[in-house]
Coordinates of C-alpha atoms in Angstrom, one line a residue:
M29 CA 9.4 113.7 12.4
T30 CA 9.2 116.0 9.5
V31 CA 11.4 119.1 9.1
I32 CA 10.7 120.1 5.5
S33 CA 9.9 123.6 4.4
P34 CA 10.4 125.4 1.1
E35 CA 12.6 128.0 2.7
P36 CA 14.2 127.2 6.1
P37 CA 13.3 129.6 8.8
S38 CA 16.0 132.1 9.9
R39 CA 15.7 131.1 13.5
P40 CA 15.9 127.7 15.3
Q41 CA 12.7 125.7 15.4
L42 CA 11.5 123.8 18.4
A43 CA 10.5 120.2 17.9
V44 CA 9.6 117.1 20.1
S45 CA 10.0 113.4 19.7
G46 CA 8.8 110.4 21.6
V47 CA 10.7 107.3 22.7
I48 CA 7.6 105.1 23.0
F49 CA 8.0 101.9 25.0
R50 CA 5.7 98.9 24.8
A51 CA 6.5 95.6 26.4
G52 CA 10.2 96.5 26.6
K53 CA 10.4 97.6 23.0
V54 CA 10.7 101.0 21.3
L55 CA 8.8 102.2 18.3
L56 CA 11.0 103.4 15.4
V57 CA 9.5 104.8 12.2
R58 CA 11.3 105.1 8.8
R59 CA 11.1 108.4 7.0
A60 CA 9.5 108.2 3.6
R61 CA 11.0 111.5 2.3
S62 CA 13.8 113.9 2.9
P63 CA 15.3 115.0 5.1
G64 CA 16.4 111.6 6.4
K65 CA 14.6 109.5 3.8
G66 CA 15.2 105.8 4.6
F67 CA 16.4 106.5 8.2
Y68 CA 14.6 105.1 11.2
S69 CA 13.7 107.8 13.7
L70 CA 11.3 108.6 16.6
P71 CA 7.8 109.9 15.9
G72 CA 7.6 113.7 16.5
G73 CA 7.7 117.1 14.8
R74 CA 7.5 120.8 15.3
V75 CA 5.9 122.5 18.2
E76 CA 3.2 125.0 17.0
F77 CA 3.1 128.5 18.4
G78 CA 1.3 128.5 21.8
E79 CA 1.4 124.7 22.1
S80 CA 2.9 123.0 25.1
L81 CA 5.6 120.4 24.5
H82 CA 3.4 117.6 25.8
T83 CA 0.4 118.7 23.7
A84 CA 2.7 118.9 20.6
L85 CA 4.1 115.4 21.3
H86 CA 0.6 113.9 21.8
R87 CA -0.5 115.6 18.5
E88 CA 2.5 114.5 16.5
V89 CA 2.4 110.9 17.7
D90 CA -1.3 110.8 16.9
E91 CA -0.8 112.3 13.4
E92 CA 2.1 110.1 12.5
T93 CA 1.2 106.8 14.2
A94 CA -2.4 107.0 15.6
L95 CA -1.1 105.8 18.9
R96 CA -2.1 107.2 22.3
I97 CA 0.7 107.5 24.8
D98 CA 1.5 108.4 28.4
I99 CA 4.4 110.8 28.7
L100 CA 6.9 109.8 31.5
G101 CA 9.4 112.6 31.4
L102 CA 12.1 114.5 29.4
A103 CA 14.8 112.0 28.2
G104 CA 17.1 114.5 26.6
W105 CA 17.5 117.0 23.8
R106 CA 19.4 117.3 20.5
E107 CA 20.3 120.3 18.5
V108 CA 20.4 119.8 14.7
L109 CA 22.4 122.6 13.0
P110 CA 22.0 123.6 9.4
A111 CA 24.1 121.2 7.3
G112 CA 23.9 123.2 4.1
P113 CA 21.6 125.3 1.9
G114 CA 17.9 124.5 2.4
T115 CA 18.4 122.8 5.8
G116 CA 17.1 124.1 9.1
H117 CA 18.2 124.6 12.6
Y118 CA 16.2 122.5 15.1
M119 CA 16.1 122.0 18.9
I120 CA 14.5 118.6 19.5
M121 CA 13.2 117.8 23.0
S122 CA 12.8 114.0 23.4
F123 CA 10.4 112.5 25.9
A124 CA 10.2 109.0 27.3
A125 CA 6.6 107.7 26.8
R126 CA 4.7 104.5 27.3
W127 CA 2.2 103.1 24.8
A128 CA -1.4 103.5 26.1
S129 CA -3.7 102.3 23.3
R130 CA -4.3 101.8 19.6
E131 CA -2.2 100.1 17.0
V132 CA 0.3 101.8 14.6
A133 CA -1.3 103.4 11.5
L134 CA 1.4 105.4 9.7
N135 CA 0.7 108.6 7.8
D136 CA 2.5 109.4 4.5
E137 CA 5.6 110.8 6.3
H138 CA 6.7 107.2 7.1
D139 CA 6.8 104.0 5.1
D140 CA 7.8 101.4 7.8
Y141 CA 7.9 100.9 11.5
K142 CA 9.5 98.5 14.0
W143 CA 9.0 97.7 17.6
L144 CA 12.6 96.8 18.8
A145 CA 14.3 96.2 22.1
P146 CA 16.9 98.9 22.5
E147 CA 19.7 96.4 22.1
E148 CA 18.2 95.2 18.8
I149 CA 18.7 98.6 17.1
G150 CA 22.3 97.7 16.4
D151 CA 23.3 98.5 12.8
L152 CA 19.9 99.8 11.7
K153 CA 20.1 103.0 9.7
V154 CA 18.9 105.6 12.4
T155 CA 19.0 109.3 12.7
G156 CA 21.8 110.9 14.7
G157 CA 21.6 110.7 18.5
L158 CA 18.7 108.2 18.5
Q159 CA 20.5 105.4 20.4
E160 CA 21.7 107.9 23.1
V161 CA 18.2 109.3 23.7
V162 CA 16.7 105.8 23.7
A163 CA 19.2 104.8 26.4
A164 CA 18.3 107.9 28.5
A165 CA 14.6 107.3 28.1
R166 CA 14.9 103.7 29.2
K167 CA 16.0 104.9 32.6
L168 CA 12.7 106.7 33.0
V169 CA 10.5 103.7 32.2

């Protein structure tokens, strides 16, 4: 999920992410640029004005990975507070989803991906709260 802007907004921004399951494994994507460069995360991004959360998630997953998904339900949320100058305030709504079709084709926001069983995430360098939201999403699959 990309949260880069030249000047961070003065208000919290709404974003979505998807915990996408396929054959018991979860899709993680590695960020190719800041913020979070080198960290594995979930596909997702900002919700556009007038866009539903589900529509935003389908759009972001398609843009970032080319996958088609079926959304199963809300797995949780995470608030990311400004960590310093040039950083933003985000409310990320994370949804459990199931892979429906297509194979991963990353856009330039990511430089690697992995399908891992939740217990295989282990010491992988991941964004904050990722393992907790994966555990919550697993209950919905």
